[in-house]
Amino acid sequence: MAKNDTTLYLYELAWMLPSVALPVGMLAALLVTAFGAHIHLPGQSMTIDAAQIDTTAPFDQPGIVNVGPGRYEARIIAAIWTFNPAELRVPEGSEVTFVGTSRDVIHGLFLPGADVNVMLIPGQVTRITTRFPKAGEYPFVCHEYCGIAHHTMAGKIIVEPLK
Ligand code: CUA
């Protein structure tokens, strides 16, 4: 090979290796975060008949349910223009799984203090788990436009200090 050929070959290699290594690295990062760290998009966990919410578990008992030591389930039904319930209480340090759905149109559940940002869709059940390490009040709002009183649709989590 002439000197010029070798240089060209090295240039090509310098482009080809990263173009293979980068996607392989990204795929590895995706697999590690998805399966190792369990980081994934909050999604639909099951479907229900939106017309039968009040008789369908777990929405036949909306509110906070203790499901284990320090673990709670917050069952929330969104409807124009309220959350049922709009106020929930859990002790400091709790791990809370929000299980939500909508009675009518698409609503949202945005709880900035605890990294919760999901959609509540009629017929679908949304599930997302978070923690409340510090006592205080954590307001949440509907962040999907759902009609004339959308801006009034809000609630709060009250995290009570351990005595
Ligand atoms: Cu419900 Cu906006």
mmCIF file with all atom_site columns, C-alpha atoms and ligand atoms in Angstrom:
data_model
loop_
_atom_site.group_PDB
_atom_site.id
_atom_site.type_symbol
_atom_site.label_atom_id
_atom_site.label_alt_id
_atom_site.label_comp_id
_atom_site.label_asym_id
_atom_site.label_entity_id
_atom_site.label_seq_id
_atom_site.pdbx_PDB_ins_code
_atom_site.Cartn_x
_atom_site.Cartn_y
_atom_site.Cartn_z
_atom_site.occupancy
_atom_site.B_iso_or_equiv
_atom_site.pdbx_formal_charge
_atom_site.auth_seq_id
_atom_site.auth_comp_id
_atom_site.auth_asym_id
_atom_site.auth_atom_id
_atom_site.pdbx_PDB_model_num
ATOM   1   C  CA  . MET A 1 1   ? 0.000   0.000  0.000  1.00 0.00 ? 1   MET A CA  1
ATOM   2   C  CA  . ALA A 1 2   ? 1.200   3.479  -0.815 1.00 0.00 ? 2   ALA A CA  1
ATOM   3   C  CA  . LYS A 1 3   ? 1.449   5.969  2.029  1.00 0.00 ? 3   LYS A CA  1
ATOM   4   C  CA  . ASN A 1 4   ? -1.680  7.776  0.857  1.00 0.00 ? 4   ASN A CA  1
ATOM   5   C  CA  . ASP A 1 5   ? -3.679  4.556  0.836  1.00 0.00 ? 5   ASP A CA  1
ATOM   6   C  CA  . THR A 1 6   ? -2.690  3.819  4.405  1.00 0.00 ? 6   THR A CA  1
ATOM   7   C  CA  . THR A 1 7   ? -3.756  7.272  5.548  1.00 0.00 ? 7   THR A CA  1
ATOM   8   C  CA  . LEU A 1 8   ? -7.118  6.893  3.816  1.00 0.00 ? 8   LEU A CA  1
ATOM   9   C  CA  . TYR A 1 9   ? -7.592  3.500  5.369  1.00 0.00 ? 9   TYR A CA  1
ATOM   10  C  CA  . LEU A 1 10  ? -6.906  4.900  8.837  1.00 0.00 ? 10  LEU A CA  1
ATOM   11  C  CA  . TYR A 1 11  ? -9.369  7.744  8.247  1.00 0.00 ? 11  TYR A CA  1
ATOM   12  C  CA  . GLU A 1 12  ? -12.025 5.269  7.202  1.00 0.00 ? 12  GLU A CA  1
ATOM   13  C  CA  . LEU A 1 13  ? -11.337 3.163  10.247 1.00 0.00 ? 13  LEU A CA  1
ATOM   14  C  CA  . ALA A 1 14  ? -11.524 6.221  12.475 1.00 0.00 ? 14  ALA A CA  1
ATOM   15  C  CA  . TRP A 1 15  ? -15.075 6.843  11.214 1.00 0.00 ? 15  TRP A CA  1
ATOM   16  C  CA  . MET A 1 16  ? -16.224 3.268  10.998 1.00 0.00 ? 16  MET A CA  1
ATOM   17  C  CA  . LEU A 1 17  ? -15.246 2.184  14.492 1.00 0.00 ? 17  LEU A CA  1
ATOM   18  C  CA  . PRO A 1 18  ? -17.191 4.924  16.336 1.00 0.00 ? 18  PRO A CA  1
ATOM   19  C  CA  . SER A 1 19  ? -20.164 4.444  14.008 1.00 0.00 ? 19  SER A CA  1
ATOM   20  C  CA  . VAL A 1 20  ? -20.350 0.857  15.211 1.00 0.00 ? 20  VAL A CA  1
ATOM   21  C  CA  . ALA A 1 21  ? -19.302 1.510  18.807 1.00 0.00 ? 21  ALA A CA  1
ATOM   22  C  CA  . LEU A 1 22  ? -21.857 4.319  19.386 1.00 0.00 ? 22  LEU A CA  1
ATOM   23  C  CA  . PRO A 1 23  ? -25.028 2.353  18.561 1.00 0.00 ? 23  PRO A CA  1
ATOM   24  C  CA  . VAL A 1 24  ? -23.680 -0.671 20.418 1.00 0.00 ? 24  VAL A CA  1
ATOM   25  C  CA  . GLY A 1 25  ? -22.998 1.577  23.431 1.00 0.00 ? 25  GLY A CA  1
ATOM   26  C  CA  . MET A 1 26  ? -26.469 3.126  23.226 1.00 0.00 ? 26  MET A CA  1
ATOM   27  C  CA  . LEU A 1 27  ? -28.129 -0.257 22.976 1.00 0.00 ? 27  LEU A CA  1
ATOM   28  C  CA  . ALA A 1 28  ? -26.141 -1.447 25.988 1.00 0.00 ? 28  ALA A CA  1
ATOM   29  C  CA  . ALA A 1 29  ? -27.169 1.660  27.964 1.00 0.00 ? 29  ALA A CA  1
ATOM   30  C  CA  . LEU A 1 30  ? -30.811 1.077  26.985 1.00 0.00 ? 30  LEU A CA  1
ATOM   31  C  CA  . LEU A 1 31  ? -30.709 -2.552 28.095 1.00 0.00 ? 31  LEU A CA  1
ATOM   32  C  CA  . VAL A 1 32  ? -28.970 -1.737 31.385 1.00 0.00 ? 32  VAL A CA  1
ATOM   33  C  CA  . THR A 1 33  ? -31.431 1.049  32.285 1.00 0.00 ? 33  THR A CA  1
ATOM   34  C  CA  . ALA A 1 34  ? -34.518 -0.864 31.138 1.00 0.00 ? 34  ALA A CA  1
ATOM   35  C  CA  . PHE A 1 35  ? -33.769 -4.243 32.688 1.00 0.00 ? 35  PHE A CA  1
ATOM   36  C  CA  . GLY A 1 36  ? -31.080 -3.455 35.272 1.00 0.00 ? 36  GLY A CA  1
ATOM   37  C  CA  . ALA A 1 37  ? -32.320 -0.156 36.697 1.00 0.00 ? 37  ALA A CA  1
ATOM   38  C  CA  . HIS A 1 38  ? -35.993 -0.743 35.717 1.00 0.00 ? 38  HIS A CA  1
ATOM   39  C  CA  . ILE A 1 39  ? -36.264 2.699  34.167 1.00 0.00 ? 39  ILE A CA  1
ATOM   40  C  CA  . HIS A 1 40  ? -39.057 2.795  31.620 1.00 0.00 ? 40  HIS A CA  1
ATOM   41  C  CA  . LEU A 1 41  ? -41.889 4.949  30.403 1.00 0.00 ? 41  LEU A CA  1
ATOM   42  C  CA  . PRO A 1 42  ? -44.914 4.849  32.640 1.00 0.00 ? 42  PRO A CA  1
ATOM   43  C  CA  . GLY A 1 43  ? -47.471 2.994  30.625 1.00 0.00 ? 43  GLY A CA  1
ATOM   44  C  CA  . GLN A 1 44  ? -50.709 1.225  30.460 1.00 0.00 ? 44  GLN A CA  1
ATOM   45  C  CA  . SER A 1 45  ? -50.737 -1.648 32.923 1.00 0.00 ? 45  SER A CA  1
ATOM   46  C  CA  . MET A 1 46  ? -54.224 -2.983 32.225 1.00 0.00 ? 46  MET A CA  1
ATOM   47  C  CA  . THR A 1 47  ? -57.501 -2.021 30.630 1.00 0.00 ? 47  THR A CA  1
ATOM   48  C  CA  . ILE A 1 48  ? -60.929 -1.727 32.218 1.00 0.00 ? 48  ILE A CA  1
ATOM   49  C  CA  . ASP A 1 49  ? -64.428 -0.874 31.109 1.00 0.00 ? 49  ASP A CA  1
ATOM   50  C  CA  . ALA A 1 50  ? -64.636 2.873  31.728 1.00 0.00 ? 50  ALA A CA  1
ATOM   51  C  CA  . ALA A 1 51  ? -68.388 2.631  32.257 1.00 0.00 ? 51  ALA A CA  1
ATOM   52  C  CA  . GLN A 1 52  ? -67.891 0.145  35.114 1.00 0.00 ? 52  GLN A CA  1
ATOM   53  C  CA  . ILE A 1 53  ? -65.217 2.004  37.104 1.00 0.00 ? 53  ILE A CA  1
ATOM   54  C  CA  . ASP A 1 54  ? -67.170 2.114  40.360 1.00 0.00 ? 54  ASP A CA  1
ATOM   55  C  CA  . THR A 1 55  ? -67.551 -1.659 40.455 1.00 0.00 ? 55  THR A CA  1
ATOM   56  C  CA  . THR A 1 56  ? -64.126 -2.547 39.056 1.00 0.00 ? 56  THR A CA  1
ATOM   57  C  CA  . ALA A 1 57  ? -61.209 -3.249 41.411 1.00 0.00 ? 57  ALA A CA  1
ATOM   58  C  CA  . PRO A 1 58  ? -59.173 -1.379 42.474 1.00 0.00 ? 58  PRO A CA  1
ATOM   59  C  CA  . PHE A 1 59  ? -61.310 1.672  41.651 1.00 0.00 ? 59  PHE A CA  1
ATOM   60  C  CA  . ASP A 1 60  ? -64.274 0.438  43.656 1.00 0.00 ? 60  ASP A CA  1
ATOM   61  C  CA  . GLN A 1 61  ? -62.166 1.630  46.627 1.00 0.00 ? 61  GLN A CA  1
ATOM   62  C  CA  . PRO A 1 62  ? -60.506 4.896  45.619 1.00 0.00 ? 62  PRO A CA  1
ATOM   63  C  CA  . GLY A 1 63  ? -57.953 6.426  47.975 1.00 0.00 ? 63  GLY A CA  1
ATOM   64  C  CA  . ILE A 1 64  ? -54.944 5.235  49.890 1.00 0.00 ? 64  ILE A CA  1
ATOM   65  C  CA  . VAL A 1 65  ? -54.535 1.541  50.637 1.00 0.00 ? 65  VAL A CA  1
ATOM   66  C  CA  . ASN A 1 66  ? -51.680 0.100  52.675 1.00 0.00 ? 66  ASN A CA  1
ATOM   67  C  CA  . VAL A 1 67  ? -50.141 -2.726 50.643 1.00 0.00 ? 67  VAL A CA  1
ATOM   68  C  CA  . GLY A 1 68  ? -47.092 -3.535 52.778 1.00 0.00 ? 68  GLY A CA  1
ATOM   69  C  CA  . PRO A 1 69  ? -44.643 -2.064 55.287 1.00 0.00 ? 69  PRO A CA  1
ATOM   70  C  CA  . GLY A 1 70  ? -44.158 1.550  54.170 1.00 0.00 ? 70  GLY A CA  1
ATOM   71  C  CA  . ARG A 1 71  ? -45.883 0.877  50.865 1.00 0.00 ? 71  ARG A CA  1
ATOM   72  C  CA  . TYR A 1 72  ? -49.146 2.363  49.710 1.00 0.00 ? 72  TYR A CA  1
ATOM   73  C  CA  . GLU A 1 73  ? -51.342 2.317  46.665 1.00 0.00 ? 73  GLU A CA  1
ATOM   74  C  CA  . ALA A 1 74  ? -53.042 5.598  45.718 1.00 0.00 ? 74  ALA A CA  1
ATOM   75  C  CA  . ARG A 1 75  ? -56.093 4.821  43.617 1.00 0.00 ? 75  ARG A CA  1
ATOM   76  C  CA  . ILE A 1 76  ? -57.255 7.881  41.774 1.00 0.00 ? 76  ILE A CA  1
ATOM   77  C  CA  . ILE A 1 77  ? -60.159 8.415  39.410 1.00 0.00 ? 77  ILE A CA  1
ATOM   78  C  CA  . ALA A 1 78  ? -59.996 11.523 37.259 1.00 0.00 ? 78  ALA A CA  1
ATOM   79  C  CA  . ALA A 1 79  ? -63.193 13.055 35.931 1.00 0.00 ? 79  ALA A CA  1
ATOM   80  C  CA  . ILE A 1 80  ? -64.214 16.477 34.714 1.00 0.00 ? 80  ILE A CA  1
ATOM   81  C  CA  . TRP A 1 81  ? -62.999 18.389 36.755 1.00 0.00 ? 81  TRP A CA  1
ATOM   82  C  CA  . THR A 1 82  ? -61.942 16.631 39.895 1.00 0.00 ? 82  THR A CA  1
ATOM   83  C  CA  . PHE A 1 83  ? -59.680 13.940 41.202 1.00 0.00 ? 83  PHE A CA  1
ATOM   84  C  CA  . ASN A 1 84  ? -61.297 11.358 43.439 1.00 0.00 ? 84  ASN A CA  1
ATOM   85  C  CA  . PRO A 1 85  ? -59.874 11.663 46.015 1.00 0.00 ? 85  PRO A CA  1
ATOM   86  C  CA  . ALA A 1 86  ? -58.342 15.107 45.712 1.00 0.00 ? 86  ALA A CA  1
ATOM   87  C  CA  . GLU A 1 87  ? -56.496 14.820 49.017 1.00 0.00 ? 87  GLU A CA  1
ATOM   88  C  CA  . LEU A 1 88  ? -54.428 11.821 50.080 1.00 0.00 ? 88  LEU A CA  1
ATOM   89  C  CA  . ARG A 1 89  ? -52.375 11.252 53.224 1.00 0.00 ? 89  ARG A CA  1
ATOM   90  C  CA  . VAL A 1 90  ? -49.359 9.000  53.616 1.00 0.00 ? 90  VAL A CA  1
ATOM   91  C  CA  . PRO A 1 91  ? -46.620 8.858  56.254 1.00 0.00 ? 91  PRO A CA  1
ATOM   92  C  CA  . GLU A 1 92  ? -43.166 10.281 55.599 1.00 0.00 ? 92  GLU A CA  1
ATOM   93  C  CA  . GLY A 1 93  ? -40.819 7.835  53.874 1.00 0.00 ? 93  GLY A CA  1
ATOM   94  C  CA  . SER A 1 94  ? -43.610 5.998  52.052 1.00 0.00 ? 94  SER A CA  1
ATOM   95  C  CA  . GLU A 1 95  ? -43.350 4.354  48.692 1.00 0.00 ? 95  GLU A CA  1
ATOM   96  C  CA  . VAL A 1 96  ? -46.537 5.138  46.824 1.00 0.00 ? 96  VAL A CA  1
ATOM   97  C  CA  . THR A 1 97  ? -47.818 3.490  43.665 1.00 0.00 ? 97  THR A CA  1
ATOM   98  C  CA  . PHE A 1 98  ? -50.337 5.665  41.883 1.00 0.00 ? 98  PHE A CA  1
ATOM   99  C  CA  . VAL A 1 99  ? -52.988 3.658  40.091 1.00 0.00 ? 99  VAL A CA  1
ATOM   100 C  CA  . GLY A 1 100 ? -55.144 5.942  38.040 1.00 0.00 ? 100 GLY A CA  1
ATOM   101 C  CA  . THR A 1 101 ? -57.729 6.071  35.332 1.00 0.00 ? 101 THR A CA  1
ATOM   102 C  CA  . SER A 1 102 ? -60.305 8.438  33.898 1.00 0.00 ? 102 SER A CA  1
ATOM   103 C  CA  . ARG A 1 103 ? -64.073 8.349  33.965 1.00 0.00 ? 103 ARG A CA  1
ATOM   104 C  CA  . ASP A 1 104 ? -64.603 10.477 30.864 1.00 0.00 ? 104 ASP A CA  1
ATOM   105 C  CA  . VAL A 1 105 ? -61.929 12.226 28.814 1.00 0.00 ? 105 VAL A CA  1
ATOM   106 C  CA  . ILE A 1 106 ? -58.136 12.183 28.865 1.00 0.00 ? 106 ILE A CA  1
ATOM   107 C  CA  . HIS A 1 107 ? -56.709 13.799 31.986 1.00 0.00 ? 107 HIS A CA  1
ATOM   108 C  CA  . GLY A 1 108 ? -53.206 14.083 33.342 1.00 0.00 ? 108 GLY A CA  1
ATOM   109 C  CA  . LEU A 1 109 ? -51.564 13.604 36.707 1.00 0.00 ? 109 LEU A CA  1
ATOM   110 C  CA  . PHE A 1 110 ? -48.624 15.894 37.238 1.00 0.00 ? 110 PHE A CA  1
ATOM   111 C  CA  . LEU A 1 111 ? -47.008 15.827 40.669 1.00 0.00 ? 111 LEU A CA  1
ATOM   112 C  CA  . PRO A 1 112 ? -43.783 17.775 40.260 1.00 0.00 ? 112 PRO A CA  1
ATOM   113 C  CA  . GLY A 1 113 ? -42.611 17.201 43.842 1.00 0.00 ? 113 GLY A CA  1
ATOM   114 C  CA  . ALA A 1 114 ? -42.291 13.463 43.265 1.00 0.00 ? 114 ALA A CA  1
ATOM   115 C  CA  . ASP A 1 115 ? -41.459 13.080 39.582 1.00 0.00 ? 115 ASP A CA  1
ATOM   116 C  CA  . VAL A 1 116 ? -44.912 11.885 38.563 1.00 0.00 ? 116 VAL A CA  1
ATOM   117 C  CA  . ASN A 1 117 ? -46.096 12.906 35.106 1.00 0.00 ? 117 ASN A CA  1
ATOM   118 C  CA  . VAL A 1 118 ? -48.593 10.548 33.486 1.00 0.00 ? 118 VAL A CA  1
ATOM   119 C  CA  . MET A 1 119 ? -51.790 10.524 31.480 1.00 0.00 ? 119 MET A CA  1
ATOM   120 C  CA  . LEU A 1 120 ? -55.059 9.168  32.817 1.00 0.00 ? 120 LEU A CA  1
ATOM   121 C  CA  . ILE A 1 121 ? -57.018 7.661  29.955 1.00 0.00 ? 121 ILE A CA  1
ATOM   122 C  CA  . PRO A 1 122 ? -60.548 6.244  29.985 1.00 0.00 ? 122 PRO A CA  1
ATOM   123 C  CA  . GLY A 1 123 ? -60.432 2.457  29.833 1.00 0.00 ? 123 GLY A CA  1
ATOM   124 C  CA  . GLN A 1 124 ? -56.739 2.283  30.650 1.00 0.00 ? 124 GLN A CA  1
ATOM   125 C  CA  . VAL A 1 125 ? -55.030 1.959  33.992 1.00 0.00 ? 125 VAL A CA  1
ATOM   126 C  CA  . THR A 1 126 ? -51.871 3.965  34.573 1.00 0.00 ? 126 THR A CA  1
ATOM   127 C  CA  . ARG A 1 127 ? -49.441 2.848  37.243 1.00 0.00 ? 127 ARG A CA  1
ATOM   128 C  CA  . ILE A 1 128 ? -46.375 4.666  38.539 1.00 0.00 ? 128 ILE A CA  1
ATOM   129 C  CA  . THR A 1 129 ? -44.392 4.303  41.751 1.00 0.00 ? 129 THR A CA  1
ATOM   130 C  CA  . THR A 1 130 ? -42.613 7.065  43.627 1.00 0.00 ? 130 THR A CA  1
ATOM   131 C  CA  . ARG A 1 131 ? -41.286 7.861  47.092 1.00 0.00 ? 131 ARG A CA  1
ATOM   132 C  CA  . PHE A 1 132 ? -41.979 10.589 49.596 1.00 0.00 ? 132 PHE A CA  1
ATOM   133 C  CA  . PRO A 1 133 ? -38.860 10.816 51.765 1.00 0.00 ? 133 PRO A CA  1
ATOM   134 C  CA  . LYS A 1 134 ? -39.814 14.207 53.245 1.00 0.00 ? 134 LYS A CA  1
ATOM   135 C  CA  . ALA A 1 135 ? -42.954 15.375 55.021 1.00 0.00 ? 135 ALA A CA  1
ATOM   136 C  CA  . GLY A 1 136 ? -44.924 18.179 53.453 1.00 0.00 ? 136 GLY A CA  1
ATOM   137 C  CA  . GLU A 1 137 ? -47.635 18.990 50.982 1.00 0.00 ? 137 GLU A CA  1
ATOM   138 C  CA  . TYR A 1 138 ? -47.240 17.873 47.403 1.00 0.00 ? 138 TYR A CA  1
ATOM   139 C  CA  . PRO A 1 139 ? -49.737 19.479 45.046 1.00 0.00 ? 139 PRO A CA  1
ATOM   140 C  CA  . PHE A 1 140 ? -50.747 17.758 41.837 1.00 0.00 ? 140 PHE A CA  1
ATOM   141 C  CA  . VAL A 1 141 ? -52.648 19.041 38.825 1.00 0.00 ? 141 VAL A CA  1
ATOM   142 C  CA  . CYS A 1 142 ? -54.280 17.804 35.664 1.00 0.00 ? 142 CYS A CA  1
ATOM   143 C  CA  . HIS A 1 143 ? -52.005 18.765 32.811 1.00 0.00 ? 143 HIS A CA  1
ATOM   144 C  CA  . GLU A 1 144 ? -54.029 17.551 29.851 1.00 0.00 ? 144 GLU A CA  1
ATOM   145 C  CA  . TYR A 1 145 ? -56.520 20.112 28.634 1.00 0.00 ? 145 TYR A CA  1
ATOM   146 C  CA  . CYS A 1 146 ? -59.888 18.600 29.516 1.00 0.00 ? 146 CYS A CA  1
ATOM   147 C  CA  . GLY A 1 147 ? -62.385 21.382 29.079 1.00 0.00 ? 147 GLY A CA  1
ATOM   148 C  CA  . ILE A 1 148 ? -63.572 24.683 30.463 1.00 0.00 ? 148 ILE A CA  1
ATOM   149 C  CA  . ALA A 1 149 ? -62.573 24.081 34.104 1.00 0.00 ? 149 ALA A CA  1
ATOM   150 C  CA  . HIS A 1 150 ? -59.347 22.185 33.387 1.00 0.00 ? 150 HIS A CA  1
ATOM   151 C  CA  . HIS A 1 151 ? -57.333 24.785 35.312 1.00 0.00 ? 151 HIS A CA  1
ATOM   152 C  CA  . THR A 1 152 ? -59.272 24.035 38.518 1.00 0.00 ? 152 THR A CA  1
ATOM   153 C  CA  . MET A 1 153 ? -58.519 20.319 38.454 1.00 0.00 ? 153 MET A CA  1
ATOM   154 C  CA  . ALA A 1 154 ? -56.003 19.762 41.219 1.00 0.00 ? 154 ALA A CA  1
ATOM   155 C  CA  . GLY A 1 155 ? -55.293 17.965 44.458 1.00 0.00 ? 155 GLY A CA  1
ATOM   156 C  CA  . LYS A 1 156 ? -52.556 17.275 46.963 1.00 0.00 ? 156 LYS A CA  1
ATOM   157 C  CA  . ILE A 1 157 ? -50.662 14.550 48.751 1.00 0.00 ? 157 ILE A CA  1
ATOM   158 C  CA  . ILE A 1 158 ? -50.104 15.301 52.409 1.00 0.00 ? 158 ILE A CA  1
ATOM   159 C  CA  . VAL A 1 159 ? -47.013 13.518 53.657 1.00 0.00 ? 159 VAL A CA  1
ATOM   160 C  CA  . GLU A 1 160 ? -47.282 13.383 57.432 1.00 0.00 ? 160 GLU A CA  1
ATOM   161 C  CA  . PRO A 1 161 ? -44.131 13.516 59.576 1.00 0.00 ? 161 PRO A CA  1
ATOM   162 C  CA  . LEU A 1 162 ? -43.280 10.420 61.609 1.00 0.00 ? 162 LEU A CA  1
ATOM   163 C  CA  . LYS A 1 163 ? -43.823 11.068 65.295 1.00 0.00 ? 163 LYS A CA  1
HETATM 164 CU CU1 . CUA B 2 .   ? -58.503 17.161 33.697 1.00 0.00 ? 1   CUA B CU1 1
HETATM 165 CU CU2 . CUA B 2 .   ? -57.378 18.883 32.603 1.00 0.00 ? 1   CUA B CU2 1
#
